[in-house]
PDB file of C-alpha atoms in Angstrom:
ATOM      1  CA  MET A   1      69.820 -38.144 124.609  1.00 42.00           C
ATOM      2  CA  PRO A   2      72.172 -36.557 126.595  1.00 41.00           C
ATOM      3  CA  ARG A   3      75.556 -36.374 125.856  1.00 39.00           C
ATOM      4  CA  ARG A   4      77.729 -39.820 126.247  1.00 39.00           C
ATOM      5  CA  ARG A   5      80.531 -39.068 129.345  1.00 39.00           C
ATOM      6  CA  THR A   6      83.357 -40.923 130.807  1.00 39.00           C
ATOM      7  CA  GLY A   7      84.860 -40.923 134.017  1.00 41.00           C
ATOM      8  CA  CYS A   8      83.162 -40.229 136.955  1.00 43.00           C
ATOM      9  CA  GLY A   9      80.036 -39.127 135.401  1.00 39.00           C
ATOM     10  CA  ARG A  10      79.269 -42.558 134.303  1.00 40.00           C
ATOM     11  CA  SER A  11      80.277 -45.864 134.353  1.00 39.00           C
ATOM     12  CA  PRO A  12      81.285 -47.930 131.010  1.00 41.00           C
ATOM     13  CA  THR A  13      79.502 -50.401 129.491  1.00 41.00           C
ATOM     14  CA  PRO A  14      80.747 -54.365 130.288  1.00 43.00           C
ATOM     15  CA  GLY A  15      84.040 -55.027 128.698  1.00 42.00           C
ATOM     16  CA  ALA A  16      85.305 -51.008 128.497  1.00 42.00           C
ATOM     17  CA  ARG A  17      88.433 -50.518 128.523  1.00 38.00           C
ATOM     18  CA  ASN A  18      90.443 -49.025 132.110  1.00 41.00           C
ATOM     19  CA  PRO A  19      87.312 -48.414 134.080  1.00 42.00           C
ATOM     20  CA  VAL A  20      87.067 -45.239 136.616  1.00 41.00           C
ATOM     21  CA  THR A  21      85.641 -47.291 139.565  1.00 42.00           C
ATOM     22  CA  PRO A  22      83.661 -45.894 141.797  1.00 39.00           C
ATOM     23  CA  GLU A  23      85.952 -45.980 144.340  1.00 40.00           C
ATOM     24  CA  ALA A  24      89.030 -43.968 141.976  1.00 42.00           C
ATOM     25  CA  CYS A  25      85.868 -41.396 141.151  1.00 41.00           C
ATOM     26  CA  TRP A  26      84.870 -40.450 144.825  1.00 36.00           C
ATOM     27  CA  GLN A  27      89.204 -40.358 146.095  1.00 39.00           C
ATOM     28  CA  ARG A  28      89.445 -37.632 143.398  1.00 39.00           C
ATOM     29  CA  ARG A  29      86.389 -35.821 144.458  1.00 36.00           C
ATOM     30  CA  SER A  30      86.277 -36.065 148.252  1.00 36.00           C
ATOM     31  CA  GLN A  31      89.580 -35.234 149.609  1.00 36.00           C
ATOM     32  CA  ARG A  32      88.133 -31.934 151.424  1.00 35.00           C
ATOM     33  CA  GLN A  33      87.024 -32.319 154.799  1.00 35.00           C
ATOM     34  CA  PRO A  34      83.235 -31.940 156.282  1.00 35.00           C
ATOM     35  CA  ARG A  35      82.166 -28.545 156.614  1.00 32.00           C
ATOM     36  CA  PRO A  36      81.258 -27.643 160.118  1.00 29.00           C
ATOM     37  CA  GLN A  37      77.673 -28.033 159.417  1.00 31.00           C
ATOM     38  CA  GLU A  38      78.180 -31.342 158.131  1.00 32.00           C
ATOM     39  CA  GLN A  39      80.058 -32.557 161.404  1.00 32.00           C
ATOM     40  CA  GLN A  40      77.205 -30.980 163.300  1.00 34.00           C
ATOM     41  CA  LEU A  41      74.596 -33.109 161.406  1.00 33.00           C
ATOM     42  CA  THR A  42      76.747 -35.857 160.435  1.00 36.00           C
ATOM     43  CA  ARG A  43      75.165 -39.158 163.133  1.00 40.00           C
ATOM     44  CA  ALA A  44      77.261 -41.679 162.640  1.00 43.00           C
ATOM     45  CA  PRO A  45      80.565 -42.604 161.530  1.00 45.00           C
ATOM     46  CA  HIS A  46      81.096 -42.787 157.591  1.00 49.00           C
ATOM     47  CA  ASP A  47      83.083 -42.256 154.381  1.00 51.00           C
ATOM     48  CA  THR A  48      82.119 -38.813 153.066  1.00 52.00           C
ATOM     49  CA  GLY A  49      83.057 -39.730 149.791  1.00 64.00           C
ATOM     50  CA  THR A  50      81.119 -43.192 149.577  1.00 70.00           C
ATOM     51  CA  ARG A  51      78.637 -41.286 152.054  1.00 90.00           C
ATOM     52  CA  HIS A  52      78.367 -45.153 153.221  1.00 92.00           C
ATOM     53  CA  ILE A  53      77.350 -46.139 156.812  1.00 95.00           C
ATOM     54  CA  PRO A  54      79.518 -48.981 157.795  1.00 94.00           C
ATOM     55  CA  PHE A  55      76.945 -52.103 159.651  1.00 96.00           C
ATOM     56  CA  ASP A  56      77.617 -55.514 160.263  1.00 94.00           C
ATOM     57  CA  ARG A  57      74.636 -56.839 158.022  1.00 92.00           C
ATOM     58  CA  LEU A  58      73.559 -53.713 155.966  1.00 93.00           C
ATOM     59  CA  HIS A  59      75.504 -53.445 153.404  1.00 90.00           C
ATOM     60  CA  ASN A  60      74.422 -50.469 151.135  1.00 93.00           C
ATOM     61  CA  PHE A  61      73.172 -47.918 153.522  1.00 97.00           C
ATOM     62  CA  ARG A  62      74.518 -44.173 152.452  1.00 96.00           C
ATOM     63  CA  ASP A  63      73.493 -40.787 153.679  1.00 97.00           C
ATOM     64  CA  MET A  64      72.283 -38.857 150.816  1.00 97.00           C
ATOM     65  CA  GLY A  65      74.022 -35.204 152.353  1.00 96.00           C
ATOM     66  CA  GLY A  66      76.576 -33.158 150.083  1.00 95.00           C
ATOM     67  CA  TYR A  67      75.352 -33.086 146.875  1.00 96.00           C
ATOM     68  CA  ARG A  68      75.754 -29.435 145.390  1.00 97.00           C
ATOM     69  CA  SER A  69      72.059 -28.073 144.104  1.00 98.00           C
ATOM     70  CA  ALA A  70      72.451 -25.844 141.209  1.00 98.00           C
ATOM     71  CA  ASP A  71      71.566 -22.677 143.392  1.00 97.00           C
ATOM     72  CA  GLY A  72      74.710 -23.424 145.361  1.00 97.00           C
ATOM     73  CA  ARG A  73      73.299 -25.117 148.283  1.00 98.00           C
ATOM     74  CA  ALA A  74      74.022 -28.611 149.186  1.00 97.00           C
ATOM     75  CA  VAL A  75      71.846 -31.275 150.871  1.00 97.00           C
ATOM     76  CA  ARG A  76      72.329 -31.028 154.668  1.00 97.00           C
ATOM     77  CA  TRP A  77      73.841 -34.345 156.560  1.00 96.00           C
ATOM     78  CA  GLY A  78      71.698 -36.629 158.523  1.00 96.00           C
ATOM     79  CA  VAL A  79      68.842 -35.883 157.154  1.00 98.00           C
ATOM     80  CA  LEU A  80      68.330 -38.295 154.518  1.00 98.00           C
ATOM     81  CA  TYR A  81      69.276 -41.814 154.240  1.00 98.00           C
ATOM     82  CA  ARG A  82      69.201 -44.608 151.195  1.00 98.00           C
ATOM     83  CA  ALA A  83      69.886 -48.436 152.701  1.00 97.00           C
ATOM     84  CA  ASP A  84      69.225 -52.284 151.870  1.00 95.00           C
ATOM     85  CA  SER A  85      66.498 -53.788 153.878  1.00 95.00           C
ATOM     86  CA  LEU A  86      66.099 -52.806 157.008  1.00 98.00           C
ATOM     87  CA  GLY A  87      65.034 -56.559 157.855  1.00 96.00           C
ATOM     88  CA  LYS A  88      68.085 -57.237 158.498  1.00 94.00           C
ATOM     89  CA  LEU A  89      68.641 -54.760 161.286  1.00 97.00           C
ATOM     90  CA  GLY A  90      69.669 -56.572 164.924  1.00 95.00           C
ATOM     91  CA  GLY A  91      71.761 -56.317 167.945  1.00 95.00           C
ATOM     92  CA  GLY A  92      74.594 -53.492 167.909  1.00 96.00           C
ATOM     93  CA  ASP A  93      73.658 -52.686 164.168  1.00 97.00           C
ATOM     94  CA  TRP A  94      69.856 -51.699 165.858  1.00 98.00           C
ATOM     95  CA  GLU A  95      71.544 -49.558 168.619  1.00 97.00           C
ATOM     96  CA  ARG A  96      73.535 -47.799 165.655  1.00 96.00           C
ATOM     97  CA  PHE A  97      70.282 -47.445 163.459  1.00 98.00           C
ATOM     98  CA  LEU A  98      68.550 -45.554 166.137  1.00 98.00           C
ATOM     99  CA  GLY A  99      71.739 -43.186 166.956  1.00 97.00           C
ATOM    100  CA  LEU A 100      70.420 -41.833 163.588  1.00 97.00           C
ATOM    101  CA  GLY A 101      67.444 -40.376 165.013  1.00 98.00           C
ATOM    102  CA  VAL A 102      65.276 -41.919 161.787  1.00 98.00           C
ATOM    103  CA  ARG A 103      61.628 -40.980 162.544  1.00 98.00           C
ATOM    104  CA  THR A 104      60.238 -41.689 158.874  1.00 98.00           C
ATOM    105  CA  VAL A 105      60.689 -45.377 157.023  1.00 99.00           C
ATOM    106  CA  ILE A 106      60.060 -45.746 153.746  1.00 99.00           C
ATOM    107  CA  ASP A 107      59.793 -49.665 152.562  1.00 99.00           C
ATOM    108  CA  LEU A 108      59.901 -49.712 148.896  1.00 98.00           C
ATOM    109  CA  ARG A 109      59.245 -53.793 148.561  1.00 98.00           C
ATOM    110  CA  TYR A 110      56.450 -55.603 148.106  1.00 96.00           C
ATOM    111  CA  PRO A 111      54.329 -56.521 150.489  1.00 97.00           C
ATOM    112  CA  TRP A 112      55.462 -60.422 150.068  1.00 96.00           C
ATOM    113  CA  GLU A 113      58.681 -59.646 150.356  1.00 94.00           C
ATOM    114  CA  ILE A 114      58.441 -58.235 153.998  1.00 97.00           C
ATOM    115  CA  GLU A 115      56.525 -60.831 154.472  1.00 96.00           C
ATOM    116  CA  ALA A 116      59.268 -63.446 153.819  1.00 93.00           C
ATOM    117  CA  LYS A 117      62.098 -61.132 155.034  1.00 92.00           C
ATOM    118  CA  GLY A 118      60.903 -59.251 157.801  1.00 96.00           C
ATOM    119  CA  ARG A 119      60.607 -55.012 157.794  1.00 97.00           C
ATOM    120  CA  ILE A 120      62.307 -53.082 160.384  1.00 98.00           C
ATOM    121  CA  PRO A 121      62.027 -53.849 163.746  1.00 97.00           C
ATOM    122  CA  GLU A 122      59.795 -52.553 166.040  1.00 96.00           C
ATOM    123  CA  PRO A 123      57.707 -49.801 162.908  1.00 96.00           C
ATOM    124  CA  GLU A 124      55.563 -48.377 165.488  1.00 96.00           C
ATOM    125  CA  ARG A 125      58.594 -46.399 166.641  1.00 96.00           C
ATOM    126  CA  PHE A 126      58.602 -44.565 163.339  1.00 98.00           C
ATOM    127  CA  ALA A 127      56.224 -43.026 160.591  1.00 98.00           C
ATOM    128  CA  TYR A 128      56.471 -46.187 158.577  1.00 98.00           C
ATOM    129  CA  ALA A 129      54.737 -46.276 155.141  1.00 98.00           C
ATOM    130  CA  ASN A 130      55.551 -49.250 152.733  1.00 98.00           C
ATOM    131  CA  LEU A 131      54.733 -48.449 149.139  1.00 99.00           C
ATOM    132  CA  SER A 132      55.594 -51.018 146.356  1.00 98.00           C
ATOM    133  CA  ILE A 133      56.315 -48.690 143.692  1.00 98.00           C
ATOM    134  CA  GLU A 134      57.169 -51.835 141.310  1.00 95.00           C
ATOM    135  CA  HIS A 135      54.470 -53.186 140.013  1.00 95.00           C
ATOM    136  CA  ARG A 136      55.964 -56.387 137.859  1.00 90.00           C
ATOM    137  CA  PRO A 137      58.469 -58.381 139.455  1.00 79.00           C
ATOM    138  CA  TYR A 138      60.852 -60.541 137.928  1.00 68.00           C
ATOM    139  CA  ASP A 139      64.751 -62.370 138.965  1.00 72.00           C
ATOM    140  CA  GLN A 140      67.497 -60.654 138.081  1.00 68.00           C
ATOM    141  CA  ALA A 141      69.395 -63.669 139.456  1.00 60.00           C
ATOM    142  CA  GLU A 142      67.467 -65.277 136.504  1.00 67.00           C
ATOM    143  CA  ILE A 143      68.238 -62.664 133.514  1.00 69.00           C
ATOM    144  CA  ASP A 144      69.442 -64.494 130.833  1.00 73.00           C
ATOM    145  CA  PRO A 145      73.200 -63.711 130.171  1.00 76.00           C
ATOM    146  CA  ASP A 146      72.657 -63.014 126.539  1.00 75.00           C
ATOM    147  CA  LEU A 147      70.902 -60.346 127.071  1.00 80.00           C
ATOM    148  CA  ASP A 148      72.350 -56.662 127.281  1.00 85.00           C
ATOM    149  CA  PRO A 149      72.129 -56.018 130.943  1.00 85.00           C
ATOM    150  CA  TRP A 150      71.705 -52.001 131.066  1.00 88.00           C
ATOM    151  CA  ARG A 151      69.534 -51.682 128.556  1.00 92.00           C
ATOM    152  CA  TYR A 152      67.422 -54.287 130.114  1.00 89.00           C
ATOM    153  CA  LEU A 153      68.003 -53.265 133.412  1.00 91.00           C
ATOM    154  CA  ALA A 154      66.883 -49.641 132.160  1.00 94.00           C
ATOM    155  CA  ASP A 155      63.325 -51.037 130.286  1.00 94.00           C
ATOM    156  CA  ARG A 156      62.465 -52.160 134.109  1.00 93.00           C
ATOM    157  CA  PHE A 157      63.029 -49.212 135.681  1.00 95.00           C
ATOM    158  CA  ALA A 158      60.860 -47.705 133.149  1.00 96.00           C
ATOM    159  CA  GLU A 159      58.294 -50.245 134.024  1.00 96.00           C
ATOM    160  CA  VAL A 160      58.386 -49.088 138.316  1.00 97.00           C
ATOM    161  CA  ALA A 161      58.256 -45.272 136.636  1.00 98.00           C
ATOM    162  CA  GLU A 162      54.958 -45.595 135.017  1.00 98.00           C
ATOM    163  CA  ASP A 163      53.602 -48.194 137.069  1.00 97.00           C
ATOM    164  CA  GLY A 164      54.463 -46.639 140.096  1.00 98.00           C
ATOM    165  CA  VAL A 165      53.580 -43.294 140.094  1.00 99.00           C
ATOM    166  CA  ASP A 166      51.260 -43.437 142.751  1.00 99.00           C
ATOM    167  CA  GLU A 167      53.734 -45.000 145.570  1.00 99.00           C
ATOM    168  CA  ILE A 168      56.397 -42.596 143.859  1.00 99.00           C
ATOM    169  CA  ARG A 169      54.731 -39.588 144.962  1.00 99.00           C
ATOM    170  CA  ARG A 170      53.624 -40.774 148.221  1.00 99.00           C
ATOM    171  CA  ALA A 171      57.316 -41.180 148.940  1.00 99.00           C
ATOM    172  CA  VAL A 172      58.539 -38.105 147.950  1.00 99.00           C
ATOM    173  CA  GLU A 173      55.886 -35.865 149.909  1.00 98.00           C
ATOM    174  CA  LEU A 174      56.545 -38.502 153.205  1.00 98.00           C
ATOM    175  CA  ILE A 175      60.332 -37.201 152.539  1.00 98.00           C
ATOM    176  CA  ALA A 176      59.454 -34.150 151.962  1.00 98.00           C
ATOM    177  CA  ASP A 177      56.627 -33.468 154.966  1.00 97.00           C
ATOM    178  CA  GLY A 178      57.364 -36.461 156.994  1.00 94.00           C
ATOM    179  CA  PRO A 179      58.545 -36.394 160.310  1.00 94.00           C
ATOM    180  CA  GLY A 180      62.841 -36.720 159.628  1.00 87.00           C
ATOM    181  CA  PRO A 181      65.176 -37.769 159.647  1.00 98.00           C
ATOM    182  CA  ALA A 182      63.894 -40.285 156.672  1.00 98.00           C
ATOM    183  CA  VAL A 183      65.143 -43.240 155.024  1.00 99.00           C
ATOM    184  CA  PHE A 184      63.910 -45.703 152.176  1.00 99.00           C
ATOM    185  CA  HIS A 185      65.113 -48.918 150.842  1.00 98.00           C
ATOM    186  CA  CYS A 186      64.373 -52.232 149.339  1.00 96.00           C
ATOM    187  CA  THR A 187      66.043 -55.134 149.357  1.00 91.00           C
ATOM    188  CA  SER A 188      69.278 -54.155 148.312  1.00 90.00           C
ATOM    189  CA  GLY A 189      69.154 -50.452 148.265  1.00 93.00           C
ATOM    190  CA  LYS A 190      69.850 -50.264 144.359  1.00 92.00           C
ATOM    191  CA  ASP A 191      67.312 -50.564 142.158  1.00 93.00           C
ATOM    192  CA  ARG A 192      64.032 -49.131 143.514  1.00 96.00           C
ATOM    193  CA  THR A 193      65.643 -47.610 146.192  1.00 98.00           C
ATOM    194  CA  GLY A 194      67.842 -46.013 143.123  1.00 97.00           C
ATOM    195  CA  LEU A 195      64.820 -44.699 141.490  1.00 98.00           C
ATOM    196  CA  ILE A 196      63.745 -42.599 144.020  1.00 99.00           C
ATOM    197  CA  ALA A 197      67.007 -41.495 145.201  1.00 99.00           C
ATOM    198  CA  ALA A 198      67.256 -40.260 141.591  1.00 98.00           C
ATOM    199  CA  LEU A 199      64.364 -38.685 141.460  1.00 99.00           C
ATOM    200  CA  VAL A 200      64.558 -36.683 144.551  1.00 99.00           C
ATOM    201  CA  LEU A 201      67.640 -35.355 143.471  1.00 99.00           C
ATOM    202  CA  THR A 202      66.401 -34.178 140.627  1.00 99.00           C
ATOM    203  CA  LEU A 203      63.753 -32.631 142.269  1.00 99.00           C
ATOM    204  CA  LEU A 204      66.468 -30.680 144.152  1.00 99.00           C
ATOM    205  CA  ASP A 205      67.764 -29.367 141.381  1.00 98.00           C
ATOM    206  CA  VAL A 206      71.049 -31.541 141.793  1.00 98.00           C
ATOM    207  CA  SER A 207      73.457 -32.237 138.465  1.00 97.00           C
ATOM    208  CA  GLU A 208      72.642 -35.107 136.381  1.00 97.00           C
ATOM    209  CA  GLU A 209      76.422 -36.157 136.768  1.00 96.00           C
ATOM    210  CA  GLN A 210      76.023 -36.170 140.707  1.00 96.00           C
ATOM    211  CA  ILE A 211      72.777 -38.397 140.512  1.00 97.00           C
ATOM    212  CA  LEU A 212      74.740 -40.782 138.543  1.00 96.00           C
ATOM    213  CA  ALA A 213      77.829 -40.713 140.617  1.00 94.00           C
ATOM    214  CA  ASP A 214      74.997 -41.504 143.674  1.00 95.00           C
ATOM    215  CA  PHE A 215      73.782 -44.525 141.694  1.00 94.00           C
ATOM    216  CA  ALA A 216      77.096 -45.972 140.886  1.00 93.00           C
ATOM    217  CA  LEU A 217      78.156 -46.330 144.191  1.00 92.00           C
ATOM    218  CA  THR A 218      76.089 -49.402 144.813  1.00 88.00           C
ATOM    219  CA  GLU A 219      79.132 -51.002 143.079  1.00 83.00           C
ATOM    220  CA  LEU A 220      80.955 -50.578 146.423  1.00 82.00           C
ATOM    221  CA  ALA A 221      78.887 -52.816 147.965  1.00 74.00           C
ATOM    222  CA  THR A 222      77.629 -55.585 145.100  1.00 72.00           C
ATOM    223  CA  GLU A 223      80.419 -58.606 145.835  1.00 75.00           C
ATOM    224  CA  ARG A 224      78.657 -58.683 149.610  1.00 77.00           C
ATOM    225  CA  LEU A 225      74.924 -58.540 147.991  1.00 75.00           C
ATOM    226  CA  THR A 226      76.063 -61.039 145.466  1.00 76.00           C
ATOM    227  CA  ALA A 227      77.531 -63.018 148.586  1.00 77.00           C
ATOM    228  CA  ASP A 228      73.714 -62.804 150.334  1.00 73.00           C
ATOM    229  CA  TRP A 229      72.074 -64.091 147.537  1.00 67.00           C
ATOM    230  CA  HIS A 230      74.063 -67.146 147.376  1.00 70.00           C
ATOM    231  CA  ALA A 231      73.748 -67.380 151.614  1.00 76.00           C
ATOM    232  CA  ALA A 232      70.036 -67.263 150.969  1.00 75.00           C
ATOM    233  CA  ASN A 233      69.822 -68.955 148.104  1.00 74.00           C
ATOM    234  CA  PRO A 234      72.159 -72.832 148.612  1.00 84.00           C
ATOM    235  CA  GLY A 235      71.767 -74.357 145.565  1.00 80.00           C
ATOM    236  CA  ARG A 236      70.939 -72.026 143.187  1.00 76.00           C
ATOM    237  CA  THR A 237      72.840 -70.840 140.146  1.00 73.00           C
ATOM    238  CA  MET A 238      72.802 -67.103 139.665  1.00 66.00           C
ATOM    239  CA  ARG A 239      72.795 -67.092 135.931  1.00 65.00           C
ATOM    240  CA  TRP A 240      73.168 -63.608 135.245  1.00 62.00           C
ATOM    241  CA  PRO A 241      76.515 -62.604 135.745  1.00 64.00           C
ATOM    242  CA  SER A 242      75.633 -59.024 136.658  1.00 67.00           C
ATOM    243  CA  TYR A 243      73.774 -59.436 139.402  1.00 67.00           C
ATOM    244  CA  GLY A 244      74.602 -56.918 141.791  1.00 66.00           C
ATOM    245  CA  ARG A 245      75.892 -54.713 139.934  1.00 75.00           C
ATOM    246  CA  ALA A 246      74.901 -50.926 138.921  1.00 82.00           C
ATOM    247  CA  PRO A 247      76.788 -48.976 137.005  1.00 87.00           C
ATOM    248  CA  ALA A 248      75.977 -45.336 135.879  1.00 94.00           C
ATOM    249  CA  ALA A 249      75.369 -46.444 132.447  1.00 94.00           C
ATOM    250  CA  VAL A 250      71.705 -48.031 133.403  1.00 94.00           C
ATOM    251  CA  MET A 251      70.739 -44.802 135.435  1.00 97.00           C
ATOM    252  CA  GLU A 252      72.282 -42.480 132.811  1.00 97.00           C
ATOM    253  CA  LEU A 253      69.674 -44.456 130.229  1.00 97.00           C
ATOM    254  CA  VAL A 254      67.110 -44.190 132.830  1.00 98.00           C
ATOM    255  CA  LEU A 255      67.081 -39.964 132.380  1.00 98.00           C
ATOM    256  CA  ALA A 256      67.482 -40.326 128.926  1.00 98.00           C
ATOM    257  CA  ASP A 257      64.652 -42.527 128.420  1.00 98.00           C
ATOM    258  CA  LEU A 258      62.169 -40.480 130.808  1.00 98.00           C
ATOM    259  CA  THR A 259      63.797 -37.103 128.992  1.00 98.00           C
ATOM    260  CA  THR A 260      63.295 -38.723 125.448  1.00 98.00           C
ATOM    261  CA  ARG A 261      59.045 -39.304 126.461  1.00 98.00           C
ATOM    262  CA  TYR A 262      57.952 -36.612 128.944  1.00 98.00           C
ATOM    263  CA  GLY A 263      60.758 -33.770 127.684  1.00 98.00           C
ATOM    264  CA  SER A 264      62.687 -33.628 131.203  1.00 98.00           C
ATOM    265  CA  VAL A 265      62.474 -35.922 134.206  1.00 99.00           C
ATOM    266  CA  SER A 266      61.259 -32.809 135.861  1.00 98.00           C
ATOM    267  CA  ARG A 267      58.128 -32.833 133.446  1.00 99.00           C
ATOM    268  CA  TYR A 268      57.852 -36.724 134.610  1.00 99.00           C
ATOM    269  CA  LEU A 269      57.860 -35.543 137.845  1.00 99.00           C
ATOM    270  CA  ALA A 270      55.415 -33.123 137.419  1.00 99.00           C
ATOM    271  CA  GLU A 271      52.919 -34.490 134.695  1.00 98.00           C
ATOM    272  CA  ALA A 272      53.069 -38.020 135.640  1.00 99.00           C
ATOM    273  CA  VAL A 273      53.944 -38.220 139.190  1.00 99.00           C
ATOM    274  CA  GLY A 274      51.877 -35.111 140.025  1.00 99.00           C
ATOM    275  CA  ILE A 275      54.309 -33.368 142.509  1.00 99.00           C
ATOM    276  CA  THR A 276      53.434 -30.131 142.746  1.00 98.00           C
ATOM    277  CA  PRO A 277      55.301 -27.200 143.444  1.00 98.00           C
ATOM    278  CA  ARG A 278      54.525 -27.091 146.963  1.00 98.00           C
ATOM    279  CA  THR A 279      56.504 -29.841 147.751  1.00 98.00           C
ATOM    280  CA  THR A 280      58.854 -29.550 145.634  1.00 99.00           C
ATOM    281  CA  ALA A 281      59.764 -26.198 147.801  1.00 98.00           C
ATOM    282  CA  ARG A 282      58.584 -28.074 150.724  1.00 98.00           C
ATOM    283  CA  LEU A 283      61.453 -30.778 149.844  1.00 98.00           C
ATOM    284  CA  ARG A 284      64.052 -28.138 148.959  1.00 98.00           C
ATOM    285  CA  GLU A 285      63.706 -26.280 152.532  1.00 98.00           C
ATOM    286  CA  ARG A 286      63.822 -29.565 154.615  1.00 98.00           C
ATOM    287  CA  LEU A 287      67.039 -30.834 152.575  1.00 98.00           C
ATOM    288  CA  LEU A 288      68.924 -28.014 151.224  1.00 98.00           C
ATOM    289  CA  ALA A 289      71.662 -25.550 153.407  1.00 97.00           C
TER     290      ALA A 289
END
């Protein structure tokens, strides 16, 4: 298992002293101004530290640009986004979204979630794919509060990583070869979306430290995601106090589990998911500059 880190590389487990928040982490890391090519590729106002693009009803829409690959290149701004449910788009949010020029939309939710909550408006305008990578549904609001929350979530990620290999492969192929820019999303933009983001960044040879930090940025949206749950579930009690949380410790466990089983996350992607060298090369060609 990789050596455990503190600070910007990971979030502490519950109860740790002096936790490093995502806000503080990215304030330290992101003092520089965007390079000229980043400014050119960015199509909407957003904070290049937190990567969040502001919407009224979406709380976790982020540009994945700027992460540094081991070869010195960086992910382009304005070509790949991760988000919470695009079924919430409407009004000014819809116009703002269209301004991003997105052409490929990957919806990672169950079909029954889409039926209940809606899909992106006018899906015929996009290369749209519903790829439900999770096959065993569970209700985070009902998780036993006495369980180790991060271990429990990591085990659910492991199920998705094994059950959803076909959908994961197709999602990566669409990001590599579909019309761009692209966005992938689930309901909260946290777990299913977080796994795809981590795997794509792995294929781009982005460091684990950056992958963990990207996952933890959802913590900036936790309060609003929790408020959404309460608004949608009047009269229900949320049993699990960690609902909406996304500490880096969860993704650290996920990556360590895959490494233990397959030797590395890259081998998992090649052997279990079936990502070919051609797809990896195409992904890097499209996303790195």
